[in-house]
Amino acid sequence: MNVVILAAGMGKRMQSALPKVLHPLAGKPLLSHVIDTARGLSPAKLCVIYGHGGAAVLAQLEKEKQVPGTDISAALQEPQLGTGHAVMQALPVLDEAHPTLILYGDVPLTTSASLQRLVDAAGTDKLGILTVEQDDPYGLGRIVREGGQIVRIVEEKDASAEQRAIKEINSGIIVAPTARLKKWLAALQNNNAQGEYYLTDIVAQAVADGVPVVSANPGGVWEVAGVNSKVQLAQLERIHQLNIAQALLERGVTVMDPARIDVRGELICGRDVTIDVGCVFEGKVELADGVSVGAHSVLVNARIAGGVQIKPFCHIEDAVVGAKSIIGPYARLRPGTELAEDVHIGNFVEIKNSQIAAHSKANHLAYVGDSTVGSRVNVGAGVITCNYDGANKFRTVIEDDAFIGSDSQLVAPVTVGRGATIGAGTTLTKDAPAEQLTISRPKQLTIPGWKRPVKIKK
Ligand code: UD1
Ligand code: MG
């Protein structure tokens, strides 16, 4: 089939400089949701009609083209004279051998299963409309039937009181035989309440030409819900997130409250994974068997191995965590963090661009950046790797079994040898030899007979 996505509308009610179809839902532009769904149907041609915010929409399409899948063409609609006029812009690229499916760039959650049902119902020679019954159909095109057969669609503004009482509405998603579509579009008139070329007027033409008009229903009303305002965007976000939580639960993930999880990307979970409330997952996140994620943690592009416990309030980005490690509460793993198995990273510890080998610990208030840390290393409270001189970054190497005393600063580039001990409070500026105690603290002194000053009486 051919797919045409209508995305030229302005979206005034979003109250935003960003074109409506580029507003994110689950971290991804509305239009990208529709493109992904369309590509899932393996169409012969895929054409996006753009208009308002053209440069930004085209830039997004360039990004989409980097992703493997059906090639995307774009057609400018300027000025915007209605949905029928919008589809006309795509005609030069459509393949007449296949029917054409029309989607909206601001209707993000239609499932490919529902679209496939519609396309199957229409076959190659019928006009198909995705319709749904709505309690409050205000503002939408009504499906007019005679003897059960669809005979036309009438827009709210053109409808009689009797037609306005109809609850079956046009979702806007329509599939039509392409050669017929061309003929019908060419014959459209704009003598209606809005002075627009309505795509919906092709229905009456199909009936006049003896082309059967069929309908299919989506799996849920939300599948055809469009976004016109931030209120509607927020409502759809919640529905979408609830659907994701539901799918996780069905796969055996313990989601403590399905109403309090946000997945803005791909979350892959093993068996016996537990996710507490208020967590956000962005990009591609993998949680292996037995992982638990504590409340209010944010994970972005992270790979968490089996049995890891992430305690509450952690921020983990572009990081790998080895099996059975314990992270947090209040830990921050920044990009380039690679932890081997059984590593403990405790409260208020920040790790960046560092590899930490098995069984090492940094449990309290430390910064480890641009470092290579061996196995069984203990990084004491308040330890800081001074990796940056204001212009350049340098590496710190801490070899196996080293012990770094509390409140030490390791001024990179510097190496702490295997099994070395760094005394608390040391400022290490030269390499520390293996197996020995290195300390830079001045010797402790006690002044005998020293008296505290007393307040001078006036
Ligand atoms: C349209 C349908 C209506 C349906 C409703 C569902 C028509 C005439 N009416 O009405 O039957 O119930 O959608 O939401 O088709 N667009 C363009 N170029 C244009 C006009 C619109 O690309 O010139 C795009 C918009 O960006 C949007 C979509 O087409 O994605 C629908 O446009 P909109 O103005 O919302 O149509 P409605 O009047 O709501
Ligand atoms: Mg609309």
Coordinates of C-alpha atoms and ligand atoms in Angstrom, one line a residue:
M1 CA 0.0 0.0 0.0
N2 CA 0.9 3.7 -0.1
V3 CA 0.7 5.7 3.2
V4 CA 0.1 9.4 3.3
I5 CA 0.6 11.2 6.7
L6 CA -1.1 14.6 7.0
A7 CA 1.0 16.9 9.1
A8 CA 0.6 20.3 7.7
G9 CA -1.8 21.7 10.3
M10 CA -0.8 24.5 12.6
G11 CA -1.7 23.3 16.1
K12 CA -2.5 26.7 17.4
R13 CA -3.9 25.3 20.6
M14 CA -0.6 23.8 21.6
Q15 CA 0.5 27.4 22.4
S16 CA 4.0 26.6 21.3
A17 CA 6.7 27.6 18.9
L18 CA 7.3 23.9 18.2
P19 CA 5.1 22.5 15.3
K20 CA 2.4 20.3 16.8
V21 CA 3.5 17.0 15.3
L22 CA 7.0 17.4 16.8
H23 CA 5.7 17.5 20.4
P24 CA 7.0 14.4 22.2
L25 CA 4.8 11.6 23.5
A26 CA 6.8 9.1 25.5
G27 CA 9.9 11.0 24.6
K28 CA 9.3 10.7 20.8
P29 CA 7.7 13.2 18.4
L30 CA 4.0 12.5 17.6
L31 CA 4.9 12.3 13.9
S32 CA 7.6 9.7 14.6
H33 CA 5.1 7.4 16.3
V34 CA 2.9 7.6 13.2
I35 CA 5.9 7.0 10.9
D36 CA 7.0 4.0 12.9
T37 CA 3.5 2.5 12.8
A38 CA 3.3 3.2 9.0
R39 CA 6.7 1.6 8.4
G40 CA 5.5 -1.4 10.4
L41 CA 3.0 -2.0 7.6
S42 CA 5.8 -2.1 5.0
P43 CA 4.2 0.3 2.6
A44 CA 5.5 0.7 -1.0
K45 CA 5.4 4.5 -0.6
L46 CA 5.4 6.7 2.4
C47 CA 4.7 10.4 2.0
V48 CA 4.4 13.1 4.7
I49 CA 2.5 16.3 4.0
Y50 CA 4.0 19.2 5.8
G51 CA 3.3 22.9 6.0
H52 CA 3.4 24.8 9.3
G53 CA 6.9 24.6 10.9
G54 CA 8.2 23.2 7.6
A55 CA 11.9 23.4 8.3
A56 CA 11.6 21.7 11.7
V57 CA 9.4 19.0 10.3
L58 CA 11.8 18.4 7.4
A59 CA 14.7 18.2 9.8
Q60 CA 12.9 15.5 11.8
L61 CA 12.2 13.6 8.6
E62 CA 15.9 13.7 7.8
K63 CA 16.5 12.0 11.2
E64 CA 13.8 9.4 10.4
K65 CA 15.4 8.6 7.1
Q66 CA 18.6 7.5 9.0
V67 CA 16.6 4.7 10.5
P68 CA 16.3 1.7 8.2
G69 CA 12.8 1.2 6.7
T70 CA 10.6 2.4 4.0
D71 CA 11.9 5.6 2.4
I72 CA 10.0 8.8 3.3
S73 CA 9.1 11.5 0.8
A74 CA 7.8 14.9 1.8
A75 CA 5.3 17.1 0.0
L76 CA 4.7 20.7 1.0
Q77 CA 1.1 21.9 1.3
E78 CA 1.0 25.7 1.1
P79 CA -1.5 27.2 1.7
Q80 CA -3.5 24.6 3.7
L81 CA -6.9 24.3 2.1
G82 CA -8.2 21.2 3.9
T83 CA -7.6 17.5 4.3
G84 CA -8.6 16.7 0.7
H85 CA -6.2 19.4 -0.6
A86 CA -3.5 17.9 1.6
V87 CA -3.8 14.4 0.1
M88 CA -3.7 15.9 -3.4
Q89 CA -0.1 17.0 -2.7
A90 CA 1.0 13.4 -2.4
L91 CA -0.6 12.2 -5.6
P92 CA 2.6 12.4 -7.8
V93 CA 4.5 9.9 -5.5
L94 CA 1.7 7.4 -5.1
D95 CA 1.8 4.0 -6.8
E96 CA -1.6 3.3 -8.4
A97 CA -1.1 -0.4 -8.2
H98 CA -1.7 -0.2 -4.4
P99 CA -4.4 1.3 -2.2
T100 CA -3.6 4.5 -0.3
L101 CA -3.9 4.7 3.5
I102 CA -4.2 8.2 5.0
L103 CA -3.0 8.8 8.6
Y104 CA -2.8 11.9 10.7
G105 CA 0.6 13.1 12.1
D106 CA -1.2 14.2 15.3
V107 CA -2.9 10.8 16.0
P108 CA 0.0 8.9 17.5
L109 CA -1.3 5.7 19.1
T110 CA -3.1 3.8 16.3
T111 CA -1.9 0.2 16.4
S112 CA -0.7 -1.5 13.2
A113 CA -3.2 -4.3 14.0
S114 CA -6.1 -1.9 13.8
L115 CA -4.8 -0.4 10.5
Q116 CA -4.2 -3.9 9.1
R117 CA -7.9 -4.8 9.9
L118 CA -9.0 -1.7 8.0
V119 CA -6.8 -2.4 5.1
D120 CA -7.9 -6.0 4.9
A121 CA -11.6 -5.0 5.1
A122 CA -11.1 -2.6 2.2
G123 CA -9.1 -4.9 0.0
T124 CA -8.0 -3.4 -3.4
D125 CA -11.4 -2.1 -4.6
K126 CA -13.3 -0.7 -1.6
L127 CA -13.1 2.5 0.4
G128 CA -12.4 1.8 4.1
I129 CA -12.9 4.2 7.1
L130 CA -11.7 3.6 10.6
T131 CA -14.7 4.7 12.7
V132 CA -15.5 4.6 16.4
E133 CA -18.6 5.4 18.6
Q134 CA -18.0 8.3 20.8
D135 CA -20.2 9.5 23.7
D136 CA -19.2 13.1 22.9
P137 CA -18.7 13.3 19.2
Y138 CA -18.6 17.1 19.2
G139 CA -16.4 18.6 16.5
L140 CA -15.9 15.4 14.6
G141 CA -17.1 14.2 11.2
R142 CA -20.2 12.0 11.6
I143 CA -20.7 8.7 9.7
V144 CA -24.1 8.9 7.9
R145 CA -25.5 5.4 7.2
E146 CA -28.6 4.5 5.2
G147 CA -29.9 0.9 5.7
G148 CA -26.7 0.2 7.5
Q149 CA -24.5 1.3 4.6
I150 CA -22.2 4.3 4.9
V151 CA -23.4 7.0 2.4
R152 CA -21.4 10.0 3.4
I153 CA -19.4 11.8 6.2
V154 CA -20.7 15.2 7.4
E155 CA -18.6 17.6 9.3
E156 CA -19.9 19.1 12.6
K157 CA -20.1 22.5 11.1
D158 CA -22.1 21.3 8.1
A159 CA -24.3 18.8 10.0
S160 CA -28.0 19.0 10.8
A161 CA -29.2 18.6 14.4
E162 CA -30.3 15.1 13.5
Q163 CA -26.8 14.3 12.1
R164 CA -25.1 15.8 15.1
A165 CA -26.8 13.2 17.2
I166 CA -24.9 10.5 15.4
K167 CA -22.2 9.0 17.7
E168 CA -20.2 7.1 15.1
I169 CA -17.4 9.3 14.0
N170 CA -14.7 9.5 11.3
S171 CA -11.3 8.9 12.9
G172 CA -9.9 10.5 9.8
I173 CA -8.0 7.3 8.9
I174 CA -9.2 6.2 5.5
V175 CA -8.0 3.8 2.9
A176 CA -8.9 4.1 -0.8
P177 CA -8.1 2.5 -4.2
T178 CA -5.5 5.0 -5.5
A179 CA -6.7 5.5 -9.1
R180 CA -10.2 6.2 -7.8
L181 CA -8.8 8.5 -5.0
K182 CA -7.1 10.6 -7.7
K183 CA -10.4 11.0 -9.6
W184 CA -12.4 11.8 -6.5
L185 CA -9.9 14.4 -5.2
A186 CA -9.9 16.1 -8.5
A187 CA -13.6 16.6 -8.2
L188 CA -13.7 18.0 -4.7
Q189 CA -15.5 21.3 -4.1
N190 CA -15.0 23.7 -1.2
N191 CA -18.5 25.0 -1.0
N192 CA -18.9 24.1 2.7
A193 CA -19.1 25.8 6.1
Q194 CA -15.2 26.0 6.3
G195 CA -14.5 26.7 2.7
E196 CA -12.1 23.7 2.6
Y197 CA -11.5 20.8 0.4
Y198 CA -12.7 18.0 2.6
L199 CA -11.2 14.6 2.2
T200 CA -14.4 13.2 3.7
D201 CA -16.4 14.2 0.6
I202 CA -14.8 11.3 -1.3
V203 CA -17.2 9.0 0.5
A204 CA -20.3 10.4 -1.2
Q205 CA -18.4 10.1 -4.5
A206 CA -17.5 6.5 -3.9
V207 CA -21.2 5.7 -3.2
A208 CA -22.1 7.5 -6.4
D209 CA -19.5 5.5 -8.3
G210 CA -20.9 2.2 -6.8
V211 CA -17.7 1.6 -4.9
P212 CA -18.5 -0.2 -1.6
V213 CA -17.7 1.8 1.6
V214 CA -16.7 -0.4 4.6
S215 CA -15.6 0.4 8.1
A216 CA -13.4 -1.1 10.8
N217 CA -13.1 -0.2 14.5
P218 CA -9.8 0.3 16.4
G219 CA -9.1 -1.8 19.5
G220 CA -9.6 1.2 21.7
V221 CA -10.9 4.8 21.3
W222 CA -7.5 6.1 22.3
E223 CA -6.1 4.7 19.1
V224 CA -7.8 7.4 17.1
A225 CA -7.5 10.2 19.6
G226 CA -5.7 13.2 18.2
V227 CA -3.6 15.8 19.9
N228 CA -4.8 19.4 19.7
S229 CA -3.7 20.8 23.1
K230 CA -1.3 20.1 25.9
V231 CA -4.3 18.7 27.9
Q232 CA -5.0 16.1 25.2
L233 CA -1.2 15.4 24.9
A234 CA -1.0 14.7 28.7
Q235 CA -4.1 12.5 28.5
L236 CA -2.7 10.4 25.7
E237 CA 0.7 10.2 27.5
R238 CA -1.0 8.7 30.5
I239 CA -3.0 6.2 28.4
H240 CA 0.2 5.2 26.6
Q241 CA 2.2 4.8 29.8
L242 CA -0.6 2.7 31.3
N243 CA -0.5 0.5 28.2
I244 CA 3.2 0.0 28.6
A245 CA 2.9 -0.7 32.3
Q246 CA 0.2 -3.3 31.5
A247 CA 2.4 -5.0 28.9
L248 CA 5.3 -5.1 31.5
L249 CA 3.0 -6.7 34.1
E250 CA 1.8 -9.2 31.6
R251 CA 5.4 -10.2 30.9
G252 CA 5.9 -10.8 34.6
V253 CA 7.6 -7.5 35.7
T254 CA 6.5 -6.3 39.1
V255 CA 5.5 -2.7 38.6
M256 CA 4.6 -1.4 42.0
D257 CA 2.1 1.1 40.6
P258 CA 1.3 1.0 36.9
A259 CA 0.1 4.6 37.1
R260 CA 3.5 5.7 38.3
I261 CA 6.1 4.6 35.7
D262 CA 7.3 6.4 32.6
V263 CA 9.0 4.6 29.7
R264 CA 10.3 6.9 27.0
G265 CA 12.0 4.4 24.8
E266 CA 12.6 0.7 25.0
L267 CA 12.6 -1.1 28.4
I268 CA 13.8 -4.7 28.2
C269 CA 13.2 -6.7 31.3
G270 CA 14.3 -10.2 32.4
R271 CA 12.4 -12.4 34.9
D272 CA 11.6 -11.2 38.4
V273 CA 12.3 -7.6 37.8
T274 CA 10.8 -5.1 40.3
I275 CA 10.2 -1.5 39.6
D276 CA 9.1 0.8 42.4
V277 CA 7.1 4.0 41.9
G278 CA 8.1 7.1 40.1
C279 CA 10.9 5.7 37.9
V280 CA 11.7 7.1 34.4
F281 CA 13.3 5.0 31.7
E282 CA 14.7 6.7 28.6
G283 CA 16.4 5.4 25.5
K284 CA 17.3 1.7 25.6
V285 CA 17.3 0.3 29.1
E286 CA 18.0 -3.4 29.9
L287 CA 17.2 -4.8 33.3
A288 CA 18.3 -8.5 33.6
D289 CA 16.8 -11.2 35.8
G290 CA 16.2 -10.2 39.4
V291 CA 17.0 -6.5 39.1
S292 CA 15.1 -4.2 41.4
V293 CA 14.9 -0.5 40.8
G294 CA 14.1 1.7 43.8
A295 CA 11.6 4.5 43.8
H296 CA 12.2 7.7 41.8
S297 CA 15.2 6.5 39.8
V298 CA 16.0 7.7 36.3
L299 CA 17.7 5.3 33.9
V300 CA 18.8 6.5 30.5
N301 CA 20.5 4.1 28.0
A302 CA 21.7 1.7 30.7
R303 CA 22.4 -2.0 30.9
I304 CA 21.9 -3.5 34.3
A305 CA 23.0 -7.0 34.9
G306 CA 21.3 -9.8 36.9
G307 CA 20.5 -9.4 40.6
V308 CA 21.5 -5.7 40.8
Q309 CA 19.7 -3.6 43.4
I310 CA 19.2 0.0 42.6
K311 CA 18.1 1.8 45.7
P312 CA 15.8 4.9 45.5
F313 CA 16.7 8.2 43.9
C314 CA 19.5 7.1 41.5
H315 CA 20.4 8.7 38.2
I316 CA 22.1 6.3 35.7
E317 CA 22.9 7.4 32.2
D318 CA 24.9 5.6 29.4
A319 CA 26.2 3.2 32.0
V320 CA 26.7 -0.5 32.5
V321 CA 26.2 -2.1 35.9
G322 CA 27.6 -5.6 36.6
A323 CA 25.7 -8.4 38.2
K324 CA 24.7 -8.3 41.9
S325 CA 26.0 -4.7 42.3
I326 CA 24.3 -2.4 44.8
I327 CA 23.7 1.2 43.7
G328 CA 22.4 4.1 45.8
P329 CA 20.4 5.4 47.3
Y330 CA 21.2 8.8 45.7
A331 CA 23.9 7.6 43.4
R332 CA 24.8 9.1 40.0
L333 CA 26.4 7.0 37.3
R334 CA 27.3 9.3 34.4
P335 CA 28.2 8.4 30.8
G336 CA 31.0 5.9 30.4
T337 CA 30.6 4.2 33.7
E338 CA 31.2 0.5 33.6
L339 CA 30.9 -1.4 36.8
A340 CA 31.9 -5.1 37.0
E341 CA 30.1 -7.5 39.3
D342 CA 29.4 -6.9 42.9
V343 CA 30.4 -3.3 43.0
H344 CA 28.8 -1.1 45.7
I345 CA 28.2 2.6 44.9
G346 CA 26.5 4.3 47.8
N347 CA 24.9 7.6 48.6
F348 CA 26.1 10.8 47.0
V349 CA 28.7 9.1 44.9
E350 CA 29.3 10.2 41.3
I351 CA 31.1 8.1 38.8
K352 CA 31.9 9.3 35.3
N353 CA 33.8 7.7 32.4
S354 CA 35.4 5.1 34.7
Q355 CA 35.7 1.3 34.8
I356 CA 35.4 -0.3 38.2
A357 CA 36.3 -3.9 38.6
A358 CA 34.6 -6.6 40.7
H359 CA 34.0 -6.3 44.4
S360 CA 35.1 -2.7 44.7
K361 CA 33.2 -0.2 46.8
A362 CA 32.7 3.6 47.0
N363 CA 29.9 3.9 49.5
H364 CA 29.8 7.5 50.5
L365 CA 30.2 11.0 49.1
A366 CA 32.9 10.5 46.4
Y367 CA 33.7 11.6 42.8
V368 CA 35.4 9.1 40.6
G369 CA 36.0 10.4 37.1
D370 CA 38.2 9.3 34.2
S371 CA 39.5 6.4 36.3
T372 CA 40.4 2.8 36.0
V373 CA 39.7 1.1 39.3
G374 CA 40.8 -2.5 40.0
S375 CA 39.1 -5.2 42.0
R376 CA 38.4 -5.2 45.8
V377 CA 39.3 -1.5 46.0
N378 CA 37.8 0.5 48.8
V379 CA 37.2 4.2 48.0
G380 CA 36.6 6.0 51.3
A381 CA 34.1 8.7 52.1
G382 CA 34.7 12.0 50.5
V383 CA 37.4 10.8 48.1
I384 CA 37.8 12.9 44.9
T385 CA 39.7 12.2 41.7
C386 CA 40.9 15.6 40.5
N387 CA 40.7 14.8 36.8
Y388 CA 40.5 18.3 35.4
D389 CA 43.0 21.1 35.5
G390 CA 40.7 23.6 34.0
A391 CA 41.8 22.8 30.5
N392 CA 42.6 19.1 30.2
K393 CA 41.3 15.9 31.7
F394 CA 43.6 13.2 33.0
R395 CA 43.2 9.6 34.2
T396 CA 43.5 8.1 37.6
V397 CA 44.5 4.4 37.9
I398 CA 43.8 2.6 41.2
E399 CA 45.1 -1.0 41.1
D400 CA 43.6 -4.1 42.7
D401 CA 43.2 -4.2 46.5
A402 CA 44.1 -0.6 47.1
F403 CA 42.5 1.3 50.0
I404 CA 41.9 5.0 49.6
G405 CA 41.4 6.7 52.9
S406 CA 38.6 9.1 53.5
D407 CA 38.7 12.7 52.2
S408 CA 41.7 12.0 49.9
Q409 CA 42.2 13.8 46.6
L410 CA 43.9 12.0 43.8
V411 CA 45.4 14.6 41.5
A412 CA 45.5 13.0 38.0
P413 CA 47.4 11.8 36.2
V414 CA 48.3 9.5 39.0
T415 CA 48.5 5.8 39.8
V416 CA 47.8 4.0 43.1
G417 CA 49.7 0.7 43.1
R418 CA 48.3 -2.7 43.9
G419 CA 47.5 -3.2 47.5
A420 CA 48.6 0.4 48.4
T421 CA 47.0 2.3 51.3
I422 CA 46.4 6.0 51.0
G423 CA 46.0 7.6 54.4
A424 CA 42.9 9.6 55.1
G425 CA 43.1 13.3 54.1
T426 CA 46.0 12.7 51.6
T427 CA 46.4 14.9 48.6
L428 CA 48.1 12.5 46.2
T429 CA 50.1 14.3 43.5
K430 CA 52.6 11.5 42.7
D431 CA 52.1 7.8 42.1
A432 CA 51.7 5.7 45.3
P433 CA 53.8 2.5 45.4
A434 CA 52.2 -0.9 45.7
E435 CA 51.6 -2.5 49.2
Q436 CA 52.8 0.6 51.1
L437 CA 51.1 3.4 53.1
T438 CA 51.3 6.8 51.4
I439 CA 50.1 9.8 53.4
S440 CA 50.5 13.5 52.8
R441 CA 48.9 14.7 56.0
P442 CA 51.2 16.8 58.3
K443 CA 52.1 14.9 61.5
Q444 CA 49.6 15.3 64.3
L445 CA 50.8 17.7 67.1
T446 CA 49.5 18.2 70.6
I447 CA 50.6 21.5 72.4
P448 CA 50.9 20.7 76.0
G449 CA 49.3 23.3 78.4
W450 CA 47.5 25.2 75.6
K451 CA 44.6 27.2 76.9
R452 CA 41.5 28.3 75.1
P453 CA 41.2 32.0 74.7
V454 CA 38.6 33.6 77.1
K455 CA 36.3 36.5 76.4
I456 CA 38.0 39.8 77.4
K457 CA 35.8 41.7 79.9
K458 CA 35.1 45.3 79.0
Ligands
UD1_1 C1 -11.0 15.9 10.3 C2 -12.1 15.2 9.5 C3 -13.2 14.7 10.4 C4 -12.6 13.8 11.5 C5 -11.5 14.5 12.2 C6 -10.8 13.5 13.1 C7 -12.1 16.3 7.3 C8 -12.7 17.3 6.4 N1 -12.6 16.1 8.5 O1 -11.6 17.0 10.8 O2 -14.2 14.1 9.7 O3 -13.7 13.4 12.4 O4 -10.5 15.0 11.3 O5 -9.9 14.2 13.9 O6 -11.2 15.6 6.9 N2 -4.3 18.9 7.7 C9 -3.4 19.2 6.7 N3 -3.7 20.1 5.8 C10 -4.8 20.8 5.8 C11 -5.8 20.5 6.9 C12 -5.5 19.5 7.8 O7 -2.3 18.6 6.7 O8 -5.0 21.7 5.0 C13 -4.0 17.8 8.7 C14 -3.8 18.3 10.1 O9 -2.5 18.7 10.4 C15 -4.3 17.1 10.9 C16 -5.3 16.4 10.0 O10 -5.0 16.9 8.7 O11 -3.3 16.3 11.2 C17 -6.7 16.8 10.3 O12 -7.0 18.1 10.2 P1 -8.0 18.9 11.2 O13 -8.0 20.3 10.8 O14 -7.7 18.5 12.6 O15 -9.4 18.2 10.7 P2 -10.7 18.3 11.5 O16 -11.4 19.5 11.1 O17 -10.5 18.0 12.9
MG2 MG -8.8 17.8 14.2

